[in-house]
Short mmCIF file of C-alpha atoms and ligand atoms in Angstrom, two decimals:
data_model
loop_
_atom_site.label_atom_id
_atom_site.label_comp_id
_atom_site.label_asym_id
_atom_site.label_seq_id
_atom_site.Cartn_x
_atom_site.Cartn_y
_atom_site.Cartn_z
CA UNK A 28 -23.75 -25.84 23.52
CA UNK A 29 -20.42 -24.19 24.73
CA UNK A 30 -20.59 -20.92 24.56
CA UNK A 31 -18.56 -19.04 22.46
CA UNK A 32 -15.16 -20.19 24.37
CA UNK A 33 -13.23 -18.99 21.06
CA UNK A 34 -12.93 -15.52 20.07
CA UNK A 35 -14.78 -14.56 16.56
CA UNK A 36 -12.71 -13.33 14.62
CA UNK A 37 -13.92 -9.66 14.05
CA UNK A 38 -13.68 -10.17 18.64
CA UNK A 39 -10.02 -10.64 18.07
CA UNK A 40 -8.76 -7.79 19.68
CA UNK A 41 -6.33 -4.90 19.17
CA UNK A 42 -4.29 -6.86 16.07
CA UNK A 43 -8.26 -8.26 15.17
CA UNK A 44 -5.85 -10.91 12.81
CA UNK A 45 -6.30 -14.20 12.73
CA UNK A 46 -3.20 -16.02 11.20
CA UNK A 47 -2.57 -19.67 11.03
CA UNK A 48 -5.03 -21.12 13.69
CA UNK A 49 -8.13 -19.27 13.32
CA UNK A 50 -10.78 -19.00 15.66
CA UNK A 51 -13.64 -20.91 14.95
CA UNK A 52 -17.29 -19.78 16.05
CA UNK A 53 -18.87 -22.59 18.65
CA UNK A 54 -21.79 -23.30 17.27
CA UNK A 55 -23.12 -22.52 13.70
CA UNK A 56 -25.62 -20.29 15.40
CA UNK A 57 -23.09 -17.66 16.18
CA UNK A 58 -22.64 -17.97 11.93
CA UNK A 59 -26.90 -17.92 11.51
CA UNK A 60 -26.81 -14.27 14.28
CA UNK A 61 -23.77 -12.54 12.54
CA UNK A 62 -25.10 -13.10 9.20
CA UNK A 63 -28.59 -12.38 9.96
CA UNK A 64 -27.39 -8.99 11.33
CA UNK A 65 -25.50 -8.87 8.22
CA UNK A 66 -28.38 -9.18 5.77
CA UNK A 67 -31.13 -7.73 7.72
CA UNK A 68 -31.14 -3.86 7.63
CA UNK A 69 -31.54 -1.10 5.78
CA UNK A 70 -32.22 -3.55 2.63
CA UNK A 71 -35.29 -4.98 4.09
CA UNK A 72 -36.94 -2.40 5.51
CA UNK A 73 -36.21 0.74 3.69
CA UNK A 74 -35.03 -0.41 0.16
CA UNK A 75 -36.79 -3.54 -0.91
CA UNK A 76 -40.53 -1.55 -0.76
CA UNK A 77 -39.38 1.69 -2.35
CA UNK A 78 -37.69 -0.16 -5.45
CA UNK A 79 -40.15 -2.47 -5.71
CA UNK A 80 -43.15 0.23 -5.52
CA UNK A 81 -40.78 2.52 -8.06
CA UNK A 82 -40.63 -0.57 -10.56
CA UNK A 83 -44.49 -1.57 -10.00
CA UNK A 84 -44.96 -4.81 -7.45
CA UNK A 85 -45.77 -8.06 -8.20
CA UNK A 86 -43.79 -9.19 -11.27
CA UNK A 87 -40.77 -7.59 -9.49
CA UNK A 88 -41.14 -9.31 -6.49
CA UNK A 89 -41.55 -12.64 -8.19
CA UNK A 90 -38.14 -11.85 -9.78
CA UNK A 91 -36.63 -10.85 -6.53
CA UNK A 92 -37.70 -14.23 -4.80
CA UNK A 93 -36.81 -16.49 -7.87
CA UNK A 94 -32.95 -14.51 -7.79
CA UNK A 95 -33.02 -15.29 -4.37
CA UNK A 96 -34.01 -19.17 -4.90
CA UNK A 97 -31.65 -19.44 -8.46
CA UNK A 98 -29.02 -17.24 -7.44
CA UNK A 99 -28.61 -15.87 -4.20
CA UNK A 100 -28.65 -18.88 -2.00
CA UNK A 101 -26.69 -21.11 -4.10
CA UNK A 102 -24.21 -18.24 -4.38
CA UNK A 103 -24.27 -17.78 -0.38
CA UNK A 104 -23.46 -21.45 -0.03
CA UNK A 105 -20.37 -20.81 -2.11
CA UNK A 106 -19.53 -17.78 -0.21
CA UNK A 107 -19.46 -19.63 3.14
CA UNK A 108 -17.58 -22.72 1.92
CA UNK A 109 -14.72 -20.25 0.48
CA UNK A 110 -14.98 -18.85 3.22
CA UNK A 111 -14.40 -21.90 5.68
CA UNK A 112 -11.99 -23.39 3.15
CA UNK A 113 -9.92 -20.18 3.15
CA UNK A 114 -9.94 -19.12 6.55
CA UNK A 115 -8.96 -15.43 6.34
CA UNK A 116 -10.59 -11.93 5.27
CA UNK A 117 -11.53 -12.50 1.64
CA UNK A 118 -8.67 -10.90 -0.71
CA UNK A 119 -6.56 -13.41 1.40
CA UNK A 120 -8.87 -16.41 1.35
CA UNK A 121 -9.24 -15.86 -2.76
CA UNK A 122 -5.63 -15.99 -2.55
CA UNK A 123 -4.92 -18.72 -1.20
CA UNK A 124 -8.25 -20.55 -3.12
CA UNK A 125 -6.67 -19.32 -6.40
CA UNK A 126 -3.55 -20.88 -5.37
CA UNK A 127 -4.76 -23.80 -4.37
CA UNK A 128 -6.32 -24.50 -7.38
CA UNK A 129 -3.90 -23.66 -9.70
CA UNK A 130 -5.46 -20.60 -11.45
CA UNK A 131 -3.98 -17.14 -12.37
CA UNK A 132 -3.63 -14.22 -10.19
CA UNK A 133 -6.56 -12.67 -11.81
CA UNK A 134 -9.18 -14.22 -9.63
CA UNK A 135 -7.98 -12.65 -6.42
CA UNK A 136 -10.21 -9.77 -8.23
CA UNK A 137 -12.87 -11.62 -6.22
CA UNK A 138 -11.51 -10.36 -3.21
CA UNK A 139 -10.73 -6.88 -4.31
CA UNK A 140 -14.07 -5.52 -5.95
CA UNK A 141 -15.95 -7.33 -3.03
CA UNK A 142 -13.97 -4.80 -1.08
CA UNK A 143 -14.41 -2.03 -2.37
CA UNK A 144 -17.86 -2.50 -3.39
CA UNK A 145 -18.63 -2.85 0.49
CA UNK A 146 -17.16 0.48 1.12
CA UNK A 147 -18.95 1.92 -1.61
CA UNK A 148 -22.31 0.87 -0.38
CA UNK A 149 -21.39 1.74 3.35
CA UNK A 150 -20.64 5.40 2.17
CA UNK A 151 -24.35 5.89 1.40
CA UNK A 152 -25.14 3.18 3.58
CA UNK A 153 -24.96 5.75 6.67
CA UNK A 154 -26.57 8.50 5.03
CA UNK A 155 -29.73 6.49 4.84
CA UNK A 156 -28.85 5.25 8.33
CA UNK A 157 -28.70 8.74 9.26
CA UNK A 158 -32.41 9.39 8.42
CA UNK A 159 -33.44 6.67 10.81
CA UNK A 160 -31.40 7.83 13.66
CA UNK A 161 -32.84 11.42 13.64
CA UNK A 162 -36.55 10.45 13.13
CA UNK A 163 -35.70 8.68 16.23
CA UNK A 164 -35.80 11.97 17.76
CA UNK A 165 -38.70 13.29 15.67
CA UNK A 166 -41.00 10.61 16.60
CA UNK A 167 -40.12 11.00 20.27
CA UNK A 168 -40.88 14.60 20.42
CA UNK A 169 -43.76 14.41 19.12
CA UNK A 170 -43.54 15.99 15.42
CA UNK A 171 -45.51 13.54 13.86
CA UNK A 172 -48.45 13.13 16.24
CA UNK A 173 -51.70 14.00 14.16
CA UNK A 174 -49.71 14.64 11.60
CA UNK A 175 -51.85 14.16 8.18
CA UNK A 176 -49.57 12.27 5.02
CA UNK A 177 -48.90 16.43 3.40
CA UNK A 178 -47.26 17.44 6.88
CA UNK A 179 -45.32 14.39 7.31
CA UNK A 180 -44.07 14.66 3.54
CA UNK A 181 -42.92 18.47 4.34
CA UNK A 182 -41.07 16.94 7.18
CA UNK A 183 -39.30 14.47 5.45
CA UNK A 184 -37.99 16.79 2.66
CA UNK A 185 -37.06 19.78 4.89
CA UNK A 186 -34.25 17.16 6.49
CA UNK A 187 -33.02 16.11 2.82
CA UNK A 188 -32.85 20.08 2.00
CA UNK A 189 -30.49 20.20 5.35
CA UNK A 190 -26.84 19.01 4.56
CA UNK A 191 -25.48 20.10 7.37
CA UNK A 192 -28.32 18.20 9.56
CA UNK A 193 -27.63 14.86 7.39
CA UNK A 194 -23.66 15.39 7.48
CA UNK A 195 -24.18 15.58 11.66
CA UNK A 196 -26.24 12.21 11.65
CA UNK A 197 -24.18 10.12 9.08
CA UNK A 198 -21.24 11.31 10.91
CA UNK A 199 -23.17 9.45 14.09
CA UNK A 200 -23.86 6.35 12.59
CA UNK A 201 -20.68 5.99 10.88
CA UNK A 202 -18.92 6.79 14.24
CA UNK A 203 -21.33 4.02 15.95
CA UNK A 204 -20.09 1.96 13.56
CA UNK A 205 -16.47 2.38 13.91
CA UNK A 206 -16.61 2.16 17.59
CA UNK A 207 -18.12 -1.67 17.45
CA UNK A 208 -15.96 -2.78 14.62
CA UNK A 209 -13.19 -1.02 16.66
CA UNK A 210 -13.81 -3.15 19.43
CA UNK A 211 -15.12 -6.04 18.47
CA UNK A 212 -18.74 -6.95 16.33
CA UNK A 213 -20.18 -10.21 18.18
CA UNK A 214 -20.66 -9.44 21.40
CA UNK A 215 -22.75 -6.22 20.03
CA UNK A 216 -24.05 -8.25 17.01
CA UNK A 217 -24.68 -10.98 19.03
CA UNK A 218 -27.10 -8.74 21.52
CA UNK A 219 -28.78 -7.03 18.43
CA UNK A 220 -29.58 -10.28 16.45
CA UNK A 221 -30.50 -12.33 18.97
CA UNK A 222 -32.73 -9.40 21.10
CA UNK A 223 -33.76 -6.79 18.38
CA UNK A 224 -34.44 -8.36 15.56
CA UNK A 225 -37.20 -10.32 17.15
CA UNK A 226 -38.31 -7.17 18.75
CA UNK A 227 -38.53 -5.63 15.02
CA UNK A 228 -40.34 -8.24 13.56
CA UNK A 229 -42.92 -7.95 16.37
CA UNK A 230 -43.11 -4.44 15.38
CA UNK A 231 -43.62 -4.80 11.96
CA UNK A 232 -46.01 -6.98 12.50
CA UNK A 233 -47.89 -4.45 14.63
CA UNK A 234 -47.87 -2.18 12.02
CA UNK A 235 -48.94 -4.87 9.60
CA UNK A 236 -52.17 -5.14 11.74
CA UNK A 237 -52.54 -1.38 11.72
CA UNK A 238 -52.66 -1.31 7.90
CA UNK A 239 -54.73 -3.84 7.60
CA UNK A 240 -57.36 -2.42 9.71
CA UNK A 241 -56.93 1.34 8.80
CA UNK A 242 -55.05 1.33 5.54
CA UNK A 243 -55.83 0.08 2.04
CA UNK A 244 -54.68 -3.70 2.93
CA UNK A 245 -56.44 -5.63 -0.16
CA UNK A 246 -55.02 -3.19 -3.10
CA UNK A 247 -51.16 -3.78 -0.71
CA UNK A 248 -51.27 -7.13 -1.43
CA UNK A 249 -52.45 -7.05 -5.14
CA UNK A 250 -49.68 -4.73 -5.80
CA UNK A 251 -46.81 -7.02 -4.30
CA UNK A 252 -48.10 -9.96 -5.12
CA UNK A 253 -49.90 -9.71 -8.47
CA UNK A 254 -48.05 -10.59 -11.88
CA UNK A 255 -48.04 -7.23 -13.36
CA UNK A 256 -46.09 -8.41 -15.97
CA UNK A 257 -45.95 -4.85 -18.35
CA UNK A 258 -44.60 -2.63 -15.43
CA UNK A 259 -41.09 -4.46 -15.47
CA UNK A 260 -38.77 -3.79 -17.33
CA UNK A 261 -34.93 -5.28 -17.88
CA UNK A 262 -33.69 -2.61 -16.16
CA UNK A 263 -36.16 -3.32 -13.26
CA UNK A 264 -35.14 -6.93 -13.23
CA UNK A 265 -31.75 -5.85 -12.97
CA UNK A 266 -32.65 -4.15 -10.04
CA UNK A 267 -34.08 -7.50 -8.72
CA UNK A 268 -31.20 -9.66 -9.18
CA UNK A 269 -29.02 -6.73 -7.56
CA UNK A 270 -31.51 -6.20 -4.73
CA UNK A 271 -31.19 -10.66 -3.95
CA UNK A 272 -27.14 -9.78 -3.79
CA UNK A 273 -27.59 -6.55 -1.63
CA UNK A 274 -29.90 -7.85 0.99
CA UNK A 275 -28.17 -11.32 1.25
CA UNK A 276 -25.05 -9.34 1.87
CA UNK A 277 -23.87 -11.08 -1.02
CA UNK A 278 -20.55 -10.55 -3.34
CA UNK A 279 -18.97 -8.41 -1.12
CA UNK A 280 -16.85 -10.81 1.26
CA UNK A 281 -19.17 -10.11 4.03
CA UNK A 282 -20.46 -13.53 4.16
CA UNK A 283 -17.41 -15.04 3.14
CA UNK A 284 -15.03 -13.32 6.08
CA UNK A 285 -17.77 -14.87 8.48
CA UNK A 286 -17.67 -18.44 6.52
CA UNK A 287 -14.28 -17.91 7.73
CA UNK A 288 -14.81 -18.72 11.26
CA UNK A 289 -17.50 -21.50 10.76
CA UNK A 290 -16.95 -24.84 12.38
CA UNK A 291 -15.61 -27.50 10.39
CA UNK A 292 -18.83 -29.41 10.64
CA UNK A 293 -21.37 -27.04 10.77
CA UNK A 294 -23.37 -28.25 7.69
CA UNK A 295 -23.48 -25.00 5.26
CA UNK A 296 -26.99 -25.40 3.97
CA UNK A 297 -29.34 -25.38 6.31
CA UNK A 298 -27.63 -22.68 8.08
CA UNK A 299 -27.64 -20.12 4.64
CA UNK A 300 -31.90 -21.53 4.42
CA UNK A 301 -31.97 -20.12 7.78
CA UNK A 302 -30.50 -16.73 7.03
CA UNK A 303 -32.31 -16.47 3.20
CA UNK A 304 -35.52 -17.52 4.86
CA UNK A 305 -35.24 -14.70 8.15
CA UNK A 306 -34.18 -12.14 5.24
CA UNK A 307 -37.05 -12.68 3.19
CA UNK A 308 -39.69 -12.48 5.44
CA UNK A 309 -38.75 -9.67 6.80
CA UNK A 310 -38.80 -8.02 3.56
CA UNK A 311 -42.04 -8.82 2.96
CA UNK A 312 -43.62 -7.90 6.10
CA UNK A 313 -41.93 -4.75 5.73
CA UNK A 314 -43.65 -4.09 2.37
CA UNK A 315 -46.76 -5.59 4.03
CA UNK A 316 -46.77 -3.21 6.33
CA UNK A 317 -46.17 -0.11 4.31
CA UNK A 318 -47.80 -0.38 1.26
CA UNK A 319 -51.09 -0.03 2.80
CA UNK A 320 -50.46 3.03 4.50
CA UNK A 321 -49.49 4.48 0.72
CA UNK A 322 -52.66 3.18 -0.79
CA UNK A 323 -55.04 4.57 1.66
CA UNK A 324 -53.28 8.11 1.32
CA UNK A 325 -53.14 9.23 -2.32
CA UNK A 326 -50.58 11.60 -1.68
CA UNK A 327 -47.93 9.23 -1.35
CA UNK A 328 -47.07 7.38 -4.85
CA UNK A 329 -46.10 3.82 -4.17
CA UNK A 330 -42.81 4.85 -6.78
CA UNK A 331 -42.15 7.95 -4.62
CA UNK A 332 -38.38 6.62 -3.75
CA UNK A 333 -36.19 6.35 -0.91
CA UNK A 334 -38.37 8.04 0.95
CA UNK A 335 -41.26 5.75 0.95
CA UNK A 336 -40.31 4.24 4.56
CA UNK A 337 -39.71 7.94 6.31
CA UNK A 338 -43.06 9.23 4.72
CA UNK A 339 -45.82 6.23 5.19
CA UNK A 340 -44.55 4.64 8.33
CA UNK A 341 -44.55 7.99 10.40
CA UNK A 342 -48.25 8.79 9.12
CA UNK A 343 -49.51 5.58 10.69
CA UNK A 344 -47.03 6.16 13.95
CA UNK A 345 -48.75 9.33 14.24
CA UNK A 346 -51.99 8.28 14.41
CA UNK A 347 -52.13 5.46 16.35
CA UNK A 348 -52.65 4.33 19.75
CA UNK A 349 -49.44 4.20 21.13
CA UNK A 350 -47.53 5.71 18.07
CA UNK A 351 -45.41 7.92 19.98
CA UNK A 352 -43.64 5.00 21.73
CA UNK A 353 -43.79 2.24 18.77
CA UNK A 354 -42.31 4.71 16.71
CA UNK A 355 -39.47 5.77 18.59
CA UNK A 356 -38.65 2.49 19.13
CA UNK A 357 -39.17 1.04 15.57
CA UNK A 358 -36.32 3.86 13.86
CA UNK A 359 -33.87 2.48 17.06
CA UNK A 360 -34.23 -0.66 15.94
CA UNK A 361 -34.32 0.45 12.09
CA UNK A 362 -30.61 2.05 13.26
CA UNK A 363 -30.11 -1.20 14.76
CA UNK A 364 -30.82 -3.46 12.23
CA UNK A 365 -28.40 -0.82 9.64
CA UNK A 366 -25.88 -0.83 12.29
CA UNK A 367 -25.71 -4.81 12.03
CA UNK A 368 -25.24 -4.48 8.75
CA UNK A 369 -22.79 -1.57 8.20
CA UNK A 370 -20.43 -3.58 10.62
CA UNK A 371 -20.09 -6.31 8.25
CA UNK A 372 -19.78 -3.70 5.08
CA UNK A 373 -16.48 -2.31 6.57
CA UNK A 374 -15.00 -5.44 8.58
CA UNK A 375 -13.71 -7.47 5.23
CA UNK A 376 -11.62 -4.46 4.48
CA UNK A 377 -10.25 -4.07 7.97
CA UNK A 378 -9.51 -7.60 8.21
CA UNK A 379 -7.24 -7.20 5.19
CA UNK A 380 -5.26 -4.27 6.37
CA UNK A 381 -4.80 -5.99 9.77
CA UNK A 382 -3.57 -8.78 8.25
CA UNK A 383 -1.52 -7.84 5.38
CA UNK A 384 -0.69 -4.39 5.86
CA UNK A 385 0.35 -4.06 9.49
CA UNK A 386 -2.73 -1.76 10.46
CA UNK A 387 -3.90 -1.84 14.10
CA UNK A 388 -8.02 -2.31 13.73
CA UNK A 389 -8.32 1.43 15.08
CA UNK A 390 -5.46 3.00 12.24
CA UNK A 391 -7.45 0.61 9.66
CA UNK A 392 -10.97 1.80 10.62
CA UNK A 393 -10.95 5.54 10.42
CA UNK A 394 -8.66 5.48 7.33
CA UNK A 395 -11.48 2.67 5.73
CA UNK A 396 -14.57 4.73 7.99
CA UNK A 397 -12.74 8.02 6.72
CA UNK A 398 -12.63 7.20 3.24
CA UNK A 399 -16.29 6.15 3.19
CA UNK A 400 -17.78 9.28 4.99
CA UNK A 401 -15.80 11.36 2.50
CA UNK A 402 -17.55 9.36 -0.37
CA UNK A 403 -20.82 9.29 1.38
CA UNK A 404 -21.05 13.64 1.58
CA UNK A 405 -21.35 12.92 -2.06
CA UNK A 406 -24.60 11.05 -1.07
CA UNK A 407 -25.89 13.70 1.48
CA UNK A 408 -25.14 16.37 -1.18
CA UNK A 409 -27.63 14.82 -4.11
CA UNK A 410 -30.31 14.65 -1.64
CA UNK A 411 -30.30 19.09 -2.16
CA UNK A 412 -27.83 20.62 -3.17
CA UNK A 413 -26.22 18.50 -6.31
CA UNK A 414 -29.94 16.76 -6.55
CA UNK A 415 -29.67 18.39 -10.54
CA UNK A 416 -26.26 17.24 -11.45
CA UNK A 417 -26.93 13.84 -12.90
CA UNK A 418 -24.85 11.44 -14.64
CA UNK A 419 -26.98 8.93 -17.44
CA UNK A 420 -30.26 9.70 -15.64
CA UNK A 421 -28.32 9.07 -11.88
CA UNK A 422 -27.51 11.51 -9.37
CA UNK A 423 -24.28 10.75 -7.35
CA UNK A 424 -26.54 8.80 -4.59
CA UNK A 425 -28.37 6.48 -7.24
CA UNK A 426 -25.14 6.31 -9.49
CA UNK A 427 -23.15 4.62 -6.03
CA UNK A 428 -26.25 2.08 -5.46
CA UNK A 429 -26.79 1.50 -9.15
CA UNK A 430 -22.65 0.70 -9.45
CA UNK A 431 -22.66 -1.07 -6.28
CA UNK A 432 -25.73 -3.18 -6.17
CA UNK A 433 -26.56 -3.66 -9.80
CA UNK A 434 -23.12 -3.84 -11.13
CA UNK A 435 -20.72 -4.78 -8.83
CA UNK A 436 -22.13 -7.18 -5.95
CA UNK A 437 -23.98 -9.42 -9.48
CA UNK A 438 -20.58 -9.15 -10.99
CA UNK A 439 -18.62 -10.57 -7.98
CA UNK A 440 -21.25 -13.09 -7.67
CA UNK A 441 -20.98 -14.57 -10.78
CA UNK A 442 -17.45 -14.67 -10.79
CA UNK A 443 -17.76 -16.67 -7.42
CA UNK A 444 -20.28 -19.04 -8.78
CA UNK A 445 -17.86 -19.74 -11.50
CA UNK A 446 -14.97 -20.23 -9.30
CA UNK A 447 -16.67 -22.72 -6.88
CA UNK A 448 -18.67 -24.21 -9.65
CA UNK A 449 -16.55 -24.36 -12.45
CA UNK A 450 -12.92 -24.49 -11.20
CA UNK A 451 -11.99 -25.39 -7.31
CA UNK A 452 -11.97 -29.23 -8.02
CA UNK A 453 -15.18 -30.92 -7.60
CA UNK A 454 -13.52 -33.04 -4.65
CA UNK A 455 -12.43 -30.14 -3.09
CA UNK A 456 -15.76 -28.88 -2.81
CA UNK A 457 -17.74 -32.06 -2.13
CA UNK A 458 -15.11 -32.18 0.98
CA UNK A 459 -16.20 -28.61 2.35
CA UNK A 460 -19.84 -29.85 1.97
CA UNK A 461 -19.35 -33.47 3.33
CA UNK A 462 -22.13 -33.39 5.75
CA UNK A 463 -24.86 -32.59 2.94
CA UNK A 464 -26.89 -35.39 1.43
CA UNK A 465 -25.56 -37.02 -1.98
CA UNK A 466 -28.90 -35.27 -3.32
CA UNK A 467 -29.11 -32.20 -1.77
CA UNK A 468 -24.98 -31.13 -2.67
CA UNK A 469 -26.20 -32.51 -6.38
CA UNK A 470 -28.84 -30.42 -6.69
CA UNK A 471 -27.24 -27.31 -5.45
CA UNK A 472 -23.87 -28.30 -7.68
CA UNK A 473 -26.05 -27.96 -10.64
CA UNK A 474 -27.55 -24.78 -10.13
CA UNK A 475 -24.56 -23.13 -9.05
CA UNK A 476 -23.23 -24.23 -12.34
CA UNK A 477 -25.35 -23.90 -14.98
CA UNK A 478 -28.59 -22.05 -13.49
CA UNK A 479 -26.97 -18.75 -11.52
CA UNK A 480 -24.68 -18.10 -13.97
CA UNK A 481 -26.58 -18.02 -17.10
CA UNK A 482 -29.65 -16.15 -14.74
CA UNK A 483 -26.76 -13.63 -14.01
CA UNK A 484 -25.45 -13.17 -17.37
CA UNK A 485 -28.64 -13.07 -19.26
CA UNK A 486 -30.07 -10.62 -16.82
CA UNK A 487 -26.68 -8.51 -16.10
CA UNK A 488 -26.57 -7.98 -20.23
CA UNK A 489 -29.85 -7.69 -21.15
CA UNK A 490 -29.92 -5.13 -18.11
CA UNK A 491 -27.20 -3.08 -18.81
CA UNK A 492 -28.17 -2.78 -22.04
CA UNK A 493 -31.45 -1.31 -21.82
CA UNK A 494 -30.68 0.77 -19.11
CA UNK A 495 -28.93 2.96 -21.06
CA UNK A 496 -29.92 2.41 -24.30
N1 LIG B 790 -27.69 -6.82 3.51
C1 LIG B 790 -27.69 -5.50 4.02
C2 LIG B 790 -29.08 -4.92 3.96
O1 LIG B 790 -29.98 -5.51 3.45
C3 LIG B 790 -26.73 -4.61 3.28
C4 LIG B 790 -25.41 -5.20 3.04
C5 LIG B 790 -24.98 -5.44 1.76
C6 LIG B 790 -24.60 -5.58 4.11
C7 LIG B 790 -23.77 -6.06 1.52
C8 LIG B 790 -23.39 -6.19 3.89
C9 LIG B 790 -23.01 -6.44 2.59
O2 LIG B 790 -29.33 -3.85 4.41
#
């Protein structure tokens, strides 16, 4: 396999545009590391077990892995052959795709809220990121060694009572963050996917084994993995079907401005399996791994919030053989794994100022990295200081994820499953996906038609509905 002779695009230096002849990515792998940095992170490991502990396990779950079966794969096959088809940052390729097929000007919304909804999320985004990258510190001093569940909890909510401690460390992260989409993302993404990620799944796995020989493993996997059927709600499967989007980095552009740089033959599905399949598991494992530790310490509530991770995984750090090292090292590799991510929140929107605006990549990232730290104080703030000022039941931090993942990413999603199943023309599609089987492009035809948009709908109504009704 050649390696990488081409430049990715988000590589492409100084101008970072790509015009005419695109670079393509050698080998579809490149596409299976970028967008496995993409959807791995803070989605996985810190969100996925708090929201599904807050809306009761196992029926959730269930509706998290069906809307990533029914919805979220089909709709990441889409993204990537838009992406490939269009060949430039997303408001540009659902130009030229609306174009193309003839339709009004009203579909380059696509591009737009995908946009914005990625800066939305990456303003809290680093907050959260924040956390990890100072309980890097904490564990490596020591603070948590012996430490019984009450102490650790005390810790944990004397940092959210500090603004000025999480302003300093989302300033960090969001700086780390500029620097690599500043210079270019694969040669860093390519390191932390191909090095880290395995090195986080062996950890989590470590700590699986740890709670399942000193935490409450048995009543951790009845929880997950039960059908609890009266603890969900519409409003919780809301949360589902926005969860599949968020942690499949989906209806945002992310996946579609790296679709952009796929080879012309790279065969689309096999390569999104690969990337739903890495994403999944590591969800799992990550609830695997906590959700004992909260059972076999009553203090901790399985629906105690975004806290969960920074409360259960430090008590087991801190008293384990070892813990002093492992967890140092897991919160790098947390801040790793939410650095891969954040990259890919932010680059669709530079892409589209370097290309149609005449930005340089540095003037377009701290007015885009600018714009979303502003936001994101908003975040650090409702953490203490604002934590009472709510709006319908949200305070500012929950009202951006609620917007952004419930709202928003299912929103763009739909409208993307309706573009590529309902009006690109069927031979324009078959085309993009020539190298799947007759059956296989059939199959997935269909349920990008009629199943992921009527799952969407049904569930994006019937959701918004009760949630504030
Ligand atoms: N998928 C990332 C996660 O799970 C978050 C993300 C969402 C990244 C949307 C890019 C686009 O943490």
């Amino acid at each position: 396999m050649a390696e990488q002779q081409q430049q990715s695009p988000a590589e492409v230096d100084g101008s970072g545009s790509v015009p005419g002849g695109h670079p393509v990515w050698s080998s579809r792998w490149t596409f299976v590391l970028a967008a496995t940095g993409s959807a791995v992170g803070l989605g996985n490991i810190w969100k996925f077990p708090y929201i599904a502990g807050e809306n009761g396990g196992g029926a959730f779950v269930l509706v998290y892995l069906l809307c990533i079966l029914l919805v979220g794969i089909p709709v990441m096959v889409a993204e990537v052959m838009l992406g490939r088809r269009g060949r430039q940052s997303p408001i540009n390729t659902m130009r030229r795709l609306t174009t193309e097929a003839g339709l009004e000007r009203h579909w380059h919304a696509i591009g737009w809220l995908g946009v914005i909804a990625g800066l939305m999320i990456l303003s809290y985004y680093a907050v959260i990121a924040g956390w990890a990258l100072n309980y890097i510190g904490k564990m490596a001093s020591g603070a948590f060694q012996g430490a019984s569940a009450d102490q650790v909890a005390i810790i944990f909510a004397d940092l959210l009572s500090d603004p000025k401690a999480l302003i300093l460390w989302q300033t960090v992260f969001m700086i780390l963050t500029l620097l690599v989409v500043i210079g270019g993302v694969t040669r860093g993404l390519g390191v932390a996917v191909r090095i880290l990620m395995p090195v986080l799944f062996v950890l989590l796995l470590i700590l699986l084994v740890f709670g399942i020989q000193r935490g409450d493993f048995a009543q951790a996997v009845n929880f997950l993995f039960s059908f609890n059927y009266e603890a969900l709600t519409w409003a919780g499967v809301l949360e589902a079907m926005g969860h599949a989007f968020f942690t499949l980095s989906l209806g945002m552009g992310a996946i579609m401005a790296y679709g952009a740089y796929m080879p012309e033959h790279a065969r689309i599905g096999r390569t999104v399996l690969a990337v739903g399949f890495l994403d999944t598991v590591v969800a799992l494992v990550a609830g695997l791994a906590i959700f004992p530790i909260v059972f076999a310490n009553p203090s901790i509530a399985p629906g105690a919030g975004p806290g969960l991770l920074f409360v259960s995984l430090p008590i087991a750090f801190g008293n384990m053989t070892g813990g002093l090292l492992f967890g140092s090292l897991f919160f790098v590799l947390v801040t790793l794994a939410a650095w891969s991510s954040a990259i890919s929140l932010i680059e669709p929107a530079v892409a589209y100022l370097i290309e149609s605006k005449k930005f340089t990549r540095i003037t377009a990232n701290l007015l885009l990295g600018g714009i979303a730290w502003i936001v994101g104080l908003g975040s650090v703030l409702s953490f203490n200081i604002w934590a009472e000022k709510q709006v319908a039941g949200f305070n500012f931090f929950e009202f951006m994820d609620f917007l952004t993942s419930s709202v928003m990413l299912p929103l763009t999603g739909l409208f993307i499953a309706l573009f590529a199943g309902w009006l690109m023309r069927p031979e324009t599609v078959r085309s993009e996906l020539a190298d799947e089987s007759g059956r296989v492009f059939a199959s997935w035809y269909w349920i990008l038609r009629y199943v992921s948009p009527i799952a969407v709908g049904i569930i994006f109504v019937m959701g918004l509905y009760k949630t504030f009704s």
